[in-house]
XYZ file of C-alpha atoms in Angstrom:
718
model
C -9.150 -11.672 -64.963
C -8.236 -8.786 -62.685
C -7.792 -9.742 -59.223
C -7.814 -7.699 -55.907
C -6.879 -9.177 -52.680
C -9.179 -7.669 -50.169
C -7.797 -7.426 -46.607
C -8.064 -5.445 -43.598
C -6.371 -4.664 -40.444
C -7.876 -7.523 -38.629
C -5.965 -9.998 -40.500
C -9.016 -11.421 -42.444
C -8.348 -13.619 -45.393
C -7.715 -12.117 -48.857
C -10.391 -12.930 -51.482
C -10.214 -12.897 -55.078
C -12.294 -9.721 -55.940
C -12.136 -8.598 -59.419
C -14.915 -6.092 -59.704
C -15.152 -2.460 -58.742
C -17.973 -2.722 -56.006
C -17.062 0.585 -54.387
C -17.332 4.144 -55.789
C -14.051 4.467 -57.685
C -13.168 4.303 -61.393
C -10.073 3.508 -63.366
C -10.221 7.198 -64.900
C -9.308 8.766 -61.569
C -5.846 8.552 -63.008
C -6.865 11.274 -65.398
C -9.132 13.472 -63.539
C -9.451 16.118 -66.481
C -11.052 13.374 -68.692
C -14.647 14.278 -69.937
C -17.394 12.791 -67.785
C -19.518 11.417 -70.516
C -21.549 9.469 -67.960
C -23.759 12.489 -67.452
C -25.064 12.040 -70.813
C -26.020 8.420 -69.868
C -27.728 8.804 -66.557
C -31.113 7.266 -65.926
C -30.693 4.524 -68.340
C -33.540 2.140 -68.730
C -31.510 -0.587 -67.169
C -31.884 1.305 -63.749
C -35.544 1.666 -63.919
C -37.551 -1.122 -62.209
C -40.751 -0.172 -63.774
C -42.213 -2.157 -66.788
C -41.281 -0.873 -70.049
C -44.838 0.185 -70.898
C -45.259 2.075 -67.538
C -46.242 5.629 -68.089
C -46.428 7.534 -64.934
C -48.369 10.424 -66.460
C -51.074 8.068 -67.294
C -51.003 6.121 -64.153
C -51.166 9.219 -61.811
C -54.510 10.242 -63.407
C -55.879 7.169 -61.925
C -54.900 8.103 -58.423
C -57.673 8.378 -55.850
C -56.845 12.123 -55.264
C -59.436 12.505 -52.288
C -58.395 9.286 -50.806
C -54.713 10.131 -50.665
C -55.177 13.526 -49.345
C -57.520 12.292 -46.626
C -54.748 9.781 -45.699
C -52.272 12.257 -45.474
C -54.419 14.652 -43.268
C -54.801 11.656 -40.811
C -51.007 10.886 -40.951
C -50.329 14.514 -39.789
C -51.747 13.660 -36.092
C -50.976 9.849 -35.975
C -47.876 10.211 -33.718
C -45.557 7.193 -33.858
C -43.581 5.868 -30.945
C -40.461 5.507 -33.047
C -40.452 9.221 -34.024
C -42.973 10.974 -31.929
C -44.762 14.198 -33.502
C -44.093 17.499 -31.976
C -47.062 18.142 -29.830
C -48.913 15.409 -31.859
C -48.459 17.048 -35.236
C -45.987 16.171 -37.997
C -46.979 19.185 -40.099
C -43.635 21.137 -39.527
C -41.539 18.084 -40.427
C -43.427 17.469 -43.769
C -43.392 21.202 -44.732
C -39.483 21.061 -44.066
C -39.263 17.945 -46.158
C -41.245 19.402 -49.079
C -39.248 22.725 -48.778
C -35.973 21.079 -48.825
C -36.720 18.910 -51.754
C -37.917 21.836 -53.742
C -35.481 24.241 -52.449
C -32.346 22.812 -54.116
C -33.596 24.414 -57.568
C -31.448 26.880 -59.139
C -32.470 29.126 -62.077
C -28.918 29.239 -63.558
C -29.144 25.780 -65.062
C -32.459 24.565 -63.870
C -30.922 21.626 -61.986
C -32.113 20.562 -58.535
C -35.722 20.884 -57.364
C -38.422 18.413 -56.439
C -39.306 17.255 -60.122
C -37.438 13.871 -59.934
C -37.374 12.492 -56.234
C -33.772 13.114 -56.116
C -34.078 13.957 -52.365
C -34.114 10.242 -51.701
C -30.516 9.861 -52.793
C -27.027 11.050 -51.778
C -25.715 13.547 -51.414
C -29.094 15.123 -50.527
C -30.377 12.566 -48.272
C -27.355 13.142 -46.089
C -26.727 16.869 -46.057
C -26.399 18.629 -42.704
C -29.495 20.625 -43.487
C -31.550 17.658 -44.055
C -30.962 15.969 -40.808
C -33.895 13.697 -39.730
C -35.755 14.395 -43.034
C -35.243 10.601 -43.416
C -37.847 10.297 -40.693
C -40.385 12.131 -42.738
C -40.001 9.787 -45.800
C -40.132 6.700 -43.487
C -43.461 8.031 -42.036
C -44.773 8.448 -45.609
C -43.894 4.748 -46.632
C -47.346 3.352 -45.712
C -48.917 5.791 -47.936
C -46.586 5.280 -50.741
C -47.127 1.380 -50.247
C -50.803 1.702 -50.487
C -50.976 3.845 -53.504
C -48.057 2.288 -55.206
C -47.412 3.138 -58.810
C -49.935 5.850 -59.020
C -47.997 8.351 -57.025
C -44.349 8.853 -57.332
C -42.162 9.817 -54.295
C -41.425 13.171 -55.998
C -45.123 14.001 -56.009
C -45.795 12.526 -52.685
C -43.039 14.457 -50.835
C -44.622 17.890 -52.087
C -48.240 16.939 -51.648
C -47.407 16.009 -47.987
C -46.145 19.530 -47.531
C -49.314 21.012 -49.046
C -51.463 18.735 -46.928
C -49.436 19.665 -43.684
C -50.390 23.229 -44.175
C -53.975 22.498 -44.942
C -54.091 20.342 -41.793
C -52.950 23.458 -39.779
C -55.489 25.643 -41.262
C -54.076 27.286 -44.300
C -55.880 26.749 -47.883
C -53.228 26.254 -50.403
C -53.095 27.912 -53.906
C -52.919 24.602 -55.669
C -50.976 21.425 -56.447
C -49.920 19.604 -59.569
C -49.165 15.847 -59.953
C -46.669 14.745 -62.784
C -43.154 14.561 -61.107
C -41.489 11.398 -62.346
C -39.164 9.613 -60.120
C -35.424 8.731 -60.993
C -33.803 5.596 -59.666
C -30.256 6.787 -58.822
C -28.753 10.094 -57.896
C -28.456 12.708 -60.730
C -24.808 12.582 -61.884
C -24.738 15.962 -63.819
C -25.570 18.101 -60.692
C -22.609 20.180 -59.547
C -23.174 20.734 -55.723
C -19.945 22.393 -55.177
C -16.269 21.487 -54.816
C -15.819 21.343 -51.094
C -14.521 18.195 -49.540
C -16.059 19.011 -46.052
C -19.389 20.073 -45.039
C -20.155 23.735 -44.416
C -16.798 24.889 -45.796
C -16.609 28.669 -46.645
C -15.164 28.284 -50.222
C -17.764 29.614 -52.530
C -16.987 33.146 -52.570
C -14.241 34.725 -54.771
C -14.664 37.853 -52.520
C -16.115 37.134 -49.161
C -16.711 40.772 -48.666
C -18.978 40.655 -51.628
C -21.779 38.196 -51.222
C -22.678 38.433 -54.746
C -19.525 36.646 -55.728
C -21.039 33.316 -54.841
C -19.861 30.824 -57.493
C -22.427 30.011 -60.309
C -24.568 27.996 -60.656
C -24.704 27.319 -56.992
C -27.584 28.696 -54.802
C -26.590 27.954 -51.241
C -23.712 29.610 -49.276
C -21.886 26.229 -48.442
C -21.966 22.583 -49.138
C -24.672 20.991 -47.232
C -27.228 23.849 -46.780
C -30.247 24.504 -48.740
C -29.809 28.263 -48.645
C -28.120 30.261 -45.727
C -26.592 29.420 -42.550
C -29.453 30.011 -39.949
C -26.798 31.240 -37.388
C -25.573 33.951 -39.634
C -22.771 34.477 -42.254
C -20.028 31.817 -41.398
C -22.025 31.124 -38.330
C -21.703 34.669 -36.990
C -24.892 36.564 -36.301
C -25.313 39.624 -38.535
C -28.883 40.081 -39.724
C -27.915 42.589 -42.275
C -25.128 40.562 -43.852
C -27.504 37.697 -43.637
C -30.088 39.571 -45.607
C -27.627 39.881 -48.509
C -27.064 36.043 -48.375
C -30.873 35.400 -48.298
C -31.569 37.977 -51.199
C -28.733 36.398 -53.384
C -29.649 32.688 -52.783
C -33.449 33.198 -53.154
C -32.877 35.104 -56.252
C -30.970 32.337 -57.706
C -34.005 30.323 -57.160
C -36.067 32.965 -59.193
C -37.563 34.542 -56.167
C -38.011 38.376 -55.754
C -37.988 40.201 -52.347
C -41.633 39.935 -51.913
C -41.620 36.205 -52.644
C -38.551 35.737 -50.386
C -40.232 37.555 -47.464
C -43.455 35.561 -47.940
C -41.775 32.358 -47.922
C -39.744 33.185 -44.905
C -42.872 34.285 -42.923
C -44.977 31.507 -44.141
C -42.361 28.982 -43.718
C -41.682 29.826 -40.115
C -45.503 30.505 -39.317
C -45.586 26.937 -38.276
C -43.316 24.112 -36.901
C -40.426 24.362 -34.711
C -36.386 24.000 -34.701
C -34.633 21.191 -32.664
C -31.565 21.647 -30.771
C -32.298 20.398 -27.213
C -29.243 18.363 -26.774
C -25.646 17.505 -27.703
C -25.140 17.621 -31.374
C -21.812 15.581 -30.989
C -23.946 12.515 -29.795
C -25.643 12.184 -33.157
C -24.700 9.221 -35.296
C -23.812 9.209 -38.914
C -25.937 10.366 -41.619
C -27.874 7.755 -43.776
C -25.200 7.213 -46.334
C -22.498 6.759 -43.785
C -24.343 4.559 -41.233
C -23.769 0.814 -40.757
C -25.789 -1.747 -42.644
C -27.956 -2.343 -39.583
C -29.089 0.946 -39.487
C -30.935 0.401 -42.714
C -30.411 3.903 -44.068
C -31.873 5.418 -40.911
C -29.620 8.279 -40.146
C -28.519 10.583 -37.339
C -29.326 8.049 -34.401
C -28.191 9.181 -31.088
C -25.062 7.189 -29.824
C -26.850 6.788 -26.463
C -30.020 5.691 -27.954
C -31.977 8.620 -26.953
C -32.846 11.918 -28.965
C -36.520 11.347 -29.810
C -39.139 14.184 -29.295
C -38.096 16.463 -26.642
C -34.331 16.068 -27.028
C -34.051 16.043 -30.726
C -31.163 17.645 -32.451
C -31.751 18.648 -36.048
C -30.446 22.193 -36.957
C -29.084 22.828 -33.387
C -31.417 25.696 -32.949
C -34.084 25.102 -30.392
C -37.756 26.478 -29.988
C -40.850 27.516 -32.022
C -41.046 30.556 -34.053
C -44.724 31.472 -33.004
C -47.224 31.059 -30.178
C -48.973 28.255 -31.800
C -46.559 26.190 -33.874
C -49.111 23.744 -34.930
C -51.814 26.428 -36.148
C -51.561 28.765 -39.061
C -52.167 32.313 -37.799
C -50.430 35.771 -38.014
C -48.511 35.504 -34.784
C -45.031 35.332 -36.536
C -44.861 38.875 -37.674
C -46.644 40.196 -34.562
C -43.759 38.511 -32.479
C -40.945 39.418 -34.848
C -41.889 43.109 -35.240
C -43.325 43.984 -31.840
C -40.728 42.719 -29.703
C -36.806 43.475 -29.395
C -34.475 40.279 -29.752
C -31.287 39.534 -28.292
C -28.645 36.851 -29.055
C -28.712 33.504 -26.962
C -27.473 30.113 -27.229
C -29.504 26.857 -27.736
C -28.810 23.855 -25.592
C -26.927 22.433 -28.511
C -24.765 25.612 -28.712
C -26.265 27.171 -31.694
C -26.745 31.003 -32.018
C -30.272 32.058 -31.990
C -32.377 35.182 -31.214
C -34.821 35.307 -28.304
C -37.180 38.010 -27.182
C -36.750 40.561 -24.401
C -39.493 40.665 -21.823
C -42.002 38.768 -23.851
C -45.505 38.492 -22.308
C -46.426 34.994 -21.081
C -49.458 34.790 -23.501
C -47.206 35.113 -26.548
C -45.073 32.400 -25.734
C -45.308 28.819 -26.912
C -45.561 25.773 -24.710
C -42.599 23.524 -23.987
C -42.319 20.576 -26.313
C -42.187 18.071 -23.328
C -44.310 19.774 -20.798
C -47.339 21.892 -22.069
C -47.831 23.498 -18.824
C -44.562 25.384 -19.167
C -44.134 28.415 -21.507
C -40.817 28.831 -23.436
C -39.374 31.937 -25.447
C -39.846 31.619 -29.146
C -36.788 31.828 -31.390
C -35.653 33.538 -34.452
C -32.907 32.593 -36.850
C -30.565 35.311 -38.453
C -32.541 34.977 -41.520
C -35.820 35.785 -39.578
C -34.140 38.812 -38.172
C -33.250 39.971 -41.610
C -36.835 40.359 -42.308
C -36.851 43.069 -39.685
C -33.564 44.660 -40.122
C -33.181 44.867 -43.838
C -34.975 47.899 -45.087
C -36.614 46.278 -48.062
C -37.565 43.084 -46.296
C -38.870 45.259 -43.366
C -41.364 47.297 -45.681
C -42.641 44.230 -46.997
C -42.962 42.615 -43.596
C -44.887 45.679 -42.295
C -47.254 45.414 -45.386
C -47.886 41.773 -44.550
C -48.462 42.393 -40.822
C -51.184 45.016 -41.787
C -52.792 42.713 -44.425
C -52.688 38.943 -43.380
C -54.895 38.065 -46.253
C -52.608 39.632 -48.643
C -49.723 37.741 -46.899
C -51.494 34.362 -47.208
C -52.034 34.929 -50.914
C -48.330 36.017 -51.510
C -47.093 33.033 -49.446
C -49.319 30.406 -51.169
C -48.469 31.681 -54.440
C -44.636 31.719 -53.687
C -45.004 28.133 -52.175
C -46.493 26.998 -55.206
C -43.806 28.606 -57.322
C -41.191 26.920 -55.035
C -42.487 23.416 -55.308
C -43.363 23.719 -59.150
C -40.710 25.837 -60.581
C -38.864 23.057 -62.276
C -41.961 21.409 -63.719
C -42.159 23.304 -66.849
C -45.217 24.662 -68.824
C -48.808 24.331 -67.376
C -49.396 21.610 -69.910
C -47.213 19.158 -67.854
C -49.625 19.744 -64.746
C -51.858 16.861 -63.696
C -54.802 16.704 -61.190
C -57.896 18.465 -59.948
C -55.839 21.089 -57.938
C -53.788 22.493 -60.873
C -54.511 26.233 -60.923
C -56.250 27.341 -64.235
C -54.423 30.687 -64.033
C -51.509 31.341 -66.412
C -48.344 32.458 -64.378
C -45.602 34.237 -66.139
C -42.902 32.094 -64.528
C -44.405 29.032 -66.162
C -43.334 30.715 -69.654
C -46.943 30.512 -71.152
C -47.377 29.981 -74.909
C -50.660 30.139 -76.677
C -51.886 27.018 -78.612
C -50.829 27.249 -82.214
C -52.711 26.323 -85.504
C -52.228 22.880 -87.153
C -54.241 23.167 -90.091
C -52.125 25.275 -92.400
C -50.612 23.971 -95.659
C -47.193 22.757 -94.904
C -46.494 22.282 -98.640
C -47.435 25.899 -99.470
C -45.304 27.079 -96.555
C -42.443 25.143 -97.672
C -42.675 26.468 -101.216
C -42.826 29.962 -99.906
C -39.679 29.333 -97.668
C -37.966 27.995 -100.820
C -38.753 31.145 -102.629
C -37.819 33.605 -99.872
C -34.118 33.735 -100.983
C -32.560 32.510 -97.862
C -29.719 30.059 -97.867
C -29.609 26.655 -95.930
C -27.166 27.861 -93.357
C -29.336 30.764 -92.318
C -32.437 28.611 -92.201
C -30.690 25.788 -90.227
C -28.851 28.290 -87.923
C -32.062 30.204 -87.108
C -34.142 26.964 -86.396
C -31.202 25.676 -84.240
C -30.940 28.947 -82.214
C -34.613 28.930 -81.483
C -34.711 25.402 -80.137
C -31.233 25.085 -78.450
C -32.400 27.225 -75.264
C -34.361 24.264 -74.090
C -33.140 22.425 -71.048
C -34.680 19.108 -69.725
C -33.958 20.118 -66.070
C -36.946 22.588 -65.637
C -38.370 22.284 -69.099
C -37.699 25.974 -70.078
C -36.645 27.382 -73.323
C -37.071 25.739 -76.820
C -38.687 26.490 -80.117
C -42.216 26.712 -78.917
C -43.245 30.308 -78.480
C -40.945 31.811 -81.105
C -39.219 33.865 -78.059
C -36.227 34.257 -80.442
C -38.004 37.312 -81.990
C -38.450 38.935 -78.440
C -36.575 40.577 -75.770
C -34.075 39.395 -74.376
C -33.373 36.595 -76.960
C -33.383 38.991 -80.216
C -30.365 40.863 -78.619
C -28.317 37.934 -77.679
C -24.788 37.919 -79.188
C -25.098 34.084 -79.742
C -28.207 34.586 -81.933
C -26.360 36.937 -84.378
C -29.092 39.688 -84.236
C -28.446 41.246 -87.623
C -28.545 37.960 -89.417
C -31.423 36.802 -87.330
C -33.440 39.967 -87.949
C -33.030 39.522 -91.818
C -34.174 35.783 -91.537
C -37.218 36.551 -89.375
C -38.608 39.318 -91.580
C -38.834 36.931 -94.412
C -40.153 34.087 -92.417
C -42.675 36.261 -90.797
C -44.165 37.109 -94.271
C -44.350 33.457 -94.968
C -46.200 32.679 -91.545
C -48.755 35.428 -92.407
C -49.424 34.160 -95.737
C -50.303 30.515 -94.615
C -51.846 31.429 -91.181
C -49.171 29.636 -89.271
C -47.128 30.624 -86.158
C -43.723 31.978 -86.672
C -42.524 29.225 -84.305
C -43.687 26.507 -86.689
C -42.268 28.354 -89.675
C -39.001 28.763 -88.121
C -38.759 24.989 -87.387
C -40.061 24.194 -91.074
C -37.695 26.579 -92.551
C -34.742 24.692 -90.766
C -36.099 21.452 -92.199
C -36.188 22.861 -95.671
C -32.662 23.991 -95.302
C -31.679 20.564 -94.023
C -33.768 18.551 -96.731
C -31.961 20.649 -99.465
C -28.642 19.806 -98.023
C -29.451 16.191 -97.844
C -30.584 16.068 -101.498
C -27.165 17.572 -102.477
C -25.510 14.538 -100.714
C -27.605 12.282 -103.095
C -29.730 10.902 -100.306
C -33.624 10.993 -100.115
C -34.893 11.506 -96.478
C -37.874 13.515 -95.320
C -37.265 15.608 -92.211
C -40.386 14.947 -89.872
C -42.497 17.991 -88.942
C -45.120 18.608 -86.368
C -47.118 21.646 -86.439
C -48.914 23.175 -83.642
C -46.495 25.729 -81.853
C -47.675 28.879 -80.817
C -46.265 32.299 -80.535
C -45.750 34.094 -77.162
C -45.843 37.745 -76.800
C -43.555 40.056 -74.850
C -45.986 40.314 -71.873
C -45.919 36.552 -71.445
C -42.047 36.593 -71.285
C -40.277 37.496 -68.009
C -37.132 39.090 -69.392
C -34.939 38.791 -66.097
C -35.969 35.210 -65.965
C -35.168 34.480 -69.537
C -31.599 36.127 -69.224
C -30.287 32.958 -67.580
C -30.949 30.963 -70.812
C -28.561 33.222 -72.993
C -25.963 31.040 -74.484
C -22.565 32.043 -73.547
C -21.168 29.272 -75.677
C -22.425 26.958 -78.404
C -20.250 24.089 -79.356
C -22.755 23.039 -81.967
C -22.067 26.282 -83.788
C -18.467 26.485 -82.673
C -18.675 29.666 -80.702
C -17.573 30.846 -77.196
C -18.616 34.402 -76.262
C -15.411 34.915 -74.362
C -12.585 32.967 -72.336
C -13.896 31.104 -69.488
C -12.248 29.069 -66.655
C -14.060 25.980 -67.974
C -12.766 24.458 -71.050
C -15.069 24.762 -74.322
C -15.407 20.970 -74.513
C -16.627 20.760 -70.816
C -19.167 23.584 -71.593
C -20.280 21.546 -74.669
C -20.918 18.580 -72.367
C -22.843 20.617 -69.913
C -24.969 22.075 -72.737
C -25.458 18.391 -74.302
C -26.700 17.209 -70.839
C -29.229 20.114 -70.634
C -30.465 19.241 -73.946
C -30.968 15.702 -73.125
C -28.392 14.415 -75.717
C -26.543 11.223 -75.649
C -22.900 11.045 -76.334
C -23.852 9.505 -79.789
C -26.295 12.339 -80.420
C -23.952 15.014 -79.310
C -21.289 13.581 -81.787
C -23.532 13.426 -84.791
C -24.855 16.882 -84.330
C -21.402 18.280 -84.112
C -20.343 16.597 -87.395
C -23.474 17.499 -89.255
C -23.579 21.157 -88.113
C -20.025 21.668 -89.142
C -20.320 20.561 -92.818
C -23.717 22.488 -92.931
C -21.689 25.717 -92.497
C -23.659 27.006 -89.462
C -20.760 28.281 -87.459
C -21.334 31.465 -85.649
C -20.200 34.395 -87.767
C -19.462 32.196 -90.702
C -16.004 30.882 -89.357
C -14.719 27.828 -91.060
C -13.214 26.160 -87.943
C -14.168 22.499 -87.910
C -15.519 22.654 -91.418
C -13.569 19.591 -92.573
C -14.959 19.219 -96.076
C -14.784 20.412 -99.642
C -18.371 19.994 -100.020
C -19.731 22.919 -97.735
C -23.438 22.872 -97.165
C -23.711 19.173 -98.086
C -24.736 16.787 -95.300
C -21.791 14.248 -95.658
C -19.730 12.451 -93.021
C -16.619 14.415 -93.987
C -16.014 15.788 -90.618
C -15.429 12.341 -89.219
C -13.496 11.154 -92.277
C -10.993 13.932 -92.182
C -10.765 14.020 -88.416
C -9.718 10.364 -88.361
C -7.490 10.479 -91.403
C -3.719 9.925 -90.274
C -2.569 11.774 -93.511
C -3.165 14.692 -91.457
C -1.322 16.114 -88.215
C -2.863 18.734 -85.904
C -0.780 21.712 -84.800
C -1.681 24.533 -82.149
C -1.892 27.923 -83.682
C -3.111 30.047 -81.050
C -5.448 29.876 -77.905
C -7.867 27.009 -78.510
C -7.132 27.168 -82.256
C -5.445 24.451 -84.322
C -4.520 23.740 -88.009
C -4.814 20.469 -89.861
C -1.705 20.112 -91.916
C -0.916 17.595 -94.601
C 2.005 15.420 -93.569
C 3.430 15.316 -96.966
C 2.926 18.923 -98.353
C 3.030 20.683 -95.107
C 0.209 22.684 -96.268
C -2.584 23.618 -94.062
C -5.876 22.211 -95.006
C -8.345 22.990 -92.343
C -8.613 24.964 -88.858
C -10.247 23.816 -85.659
C -11.195 24.600 -82.203
C -10.844 22.366 -79.062
C -14.425 21.167 -79.350
C -13.740 19.882 -82.876
C -10.576 18.023 -81.628
C -12.086 16.481 -78.730
C -13.913 14.043 -80.968
C -10.756 12.617 -82.088
C -8.687 12.858 -78.842
C -11.107 11.474 -76.234
C -11.284 7.759 -76.686
C -14.882 7.376 -76.147
C -15.972 10.105 -78.636
C -13.293 8.862 -81.089
C -14.997 5.599 -81.066
C -18.215 7.224 -82.178
C -16.323 9.455 -84.936
C -14.797 6.196 -86.203
C -18.342 4.652 -86.615
C -19.557 7.817 -88.602
C -16.354 7.857 -90.692
C -16.852 4.569 -92.033
C -17.708 4.054 -95.824
C -20.736 1.989 -94.987
C -22.155 4.473 -92.685
C -22.718 7.424 -94.750
C -26.417 6.790 -94.859
C -26.580 5.970 -91.121
C -24.895 9.271 -90.324
C -27.639 11.165 -92.375
C -30.509 9.250 -90.653
C -28.918 9.712 -87.121
C -28.533 13.394 -87.734
C -32.428 13.854 -88.977
C -33.275 12.006 -85.980
C -31.448 14.015 -83.387
C -32.445 17.268 -85.239
C -36.015 16.355 -84.913
C -35.524 15.541 -81.196
C -34.104 19.055 -80.630
C -36.918 20.682 -82.610
C -39.557 18.859 -80.571
C -37.822 18.849 -77.153
C -40.294 21.326 -75.552
C -43.460 19.733 -76.752
């Protein structure tokens, strides 16, 4: 057994301690090793719920009216251990919901409120989330009461909605259906910084658009922008660039961004009435007796009046516990100057404000205080585009309310996918373009007739399989976008993507559209069915009889139902499964493969079997033969793995990311390969899978496993 002698500076006795009980792994010796763990997160072993537990069924049994009533009561039920601001928790719960949802980024669909990830590190301990642990603790009695019928993920967003309603704003809608995870998401890249709030995300600090992808916040530890200004230096026009870029990366346009800023700061207040250096450690860094309760004041104070959260101190509006139109009135009607909060933060305060426009002091309602604005608020006044929208909202508060509630709904639901995933009585009936709507498809067509027509269409197996793959591969589990449903591969922007080989694609679609028309089926269904036909023919050539499952009912979206700008982020810049990379990137092809496999919700085994099958099926982009380790091209065999693991061959570099497989005896080149081919032999974990599929007794298993994962990919978005 491995033995570690644990000791410390206090001279305590060493103890036999053979397990890795702290966050460290033996692979830190080889930091460039592939992190295959991201393909195996959220294993059933981590889930405490019963195997038969189905949250989507349980939440439908929830007492919807009862829980909303309890949340409304909670808003004004001030607790001694964390008093409510002027008797109302609304601002706190709105901030919690916002910061839970606001981690979403459109580039990879990661982040967002859909999993309850906000409960875990690093999010639960980000500087921007200071004191949000209190909001979750305040919610605990309600979570305890309603139990399995409400997830933390749903509850945190619902609390934000009810906070607004308790302050007088009727919300656009709300959907249940977010299912909790039970450990932090391992696949989310939050940034490379080793310290909070470091300015390292820009290749060119003068160009704020150079923010590293896929990140959607300016520094580690913030949701969006620094409220004090770029790098902590107030400059509303520079901050406007940061706001536009970060909100754009969350799929928000200028009007939605302005609406969210106005609506978000129309209620609540910021806290910086004390010395920030006196704050104790964040939840993840606290001592065990703190019980995950973070940011406690070292002197024991800091409740209510003397809180320090952002460091900025004050309310934005005259009545911070009431929804009204005073935010824009104050912002636009008054001039503002830079001041310092008691905690030393930069903030803007009004010049010569009327007493009736000032909010009351948090500790003494008989005293009036200046309201405050952050640099981001001032951007709504100083930036020409935001100013124009702000003026429009000022003139039409009804329009502003509608814009805000819709933008809030988008903010809190963007990662939930299509409307079919929405649950509950308050789910809007309206189709919204950012939900990627798809009409229902027909199920009653003759599959047998369709298959015969596909057979007679004169298309080869490679074309059929590649087209079906290209149609389905866009799906990502993170925000449930993309996939074969909708047949958007025939629409802009997908029909022009280089990765889809537009010329070949057009040829295939022209013939499949005729089939769809004849059998009165959706093109989406026919594309998938055609892929199955090509696959079944390839399996038959291998001498194996397996039927590839097919489930009809996909619909065809039209161009008006497709947000071109939003879909641009789904464009594949690489596809390891078709052995293609658009251009040379800083990240290795095998790492990009791992990221794509994670987004497609594939395990390491599934990724391996797909690569091996797609190679021998001759589906490489552009018809290249890299990785096609077989003499029986187009036949679904395990030859890829057989030849990859055969020691009669030696691999030799031949160019950038290109290799030759050479016979050791004859010195003749037999095959060529890329890095993504070779990694299945070089990485010890992936090689273990390759060896399984290379075995003589696993030829049938390989085909069965390939069909299973192929079917999973084709149905991922359903």
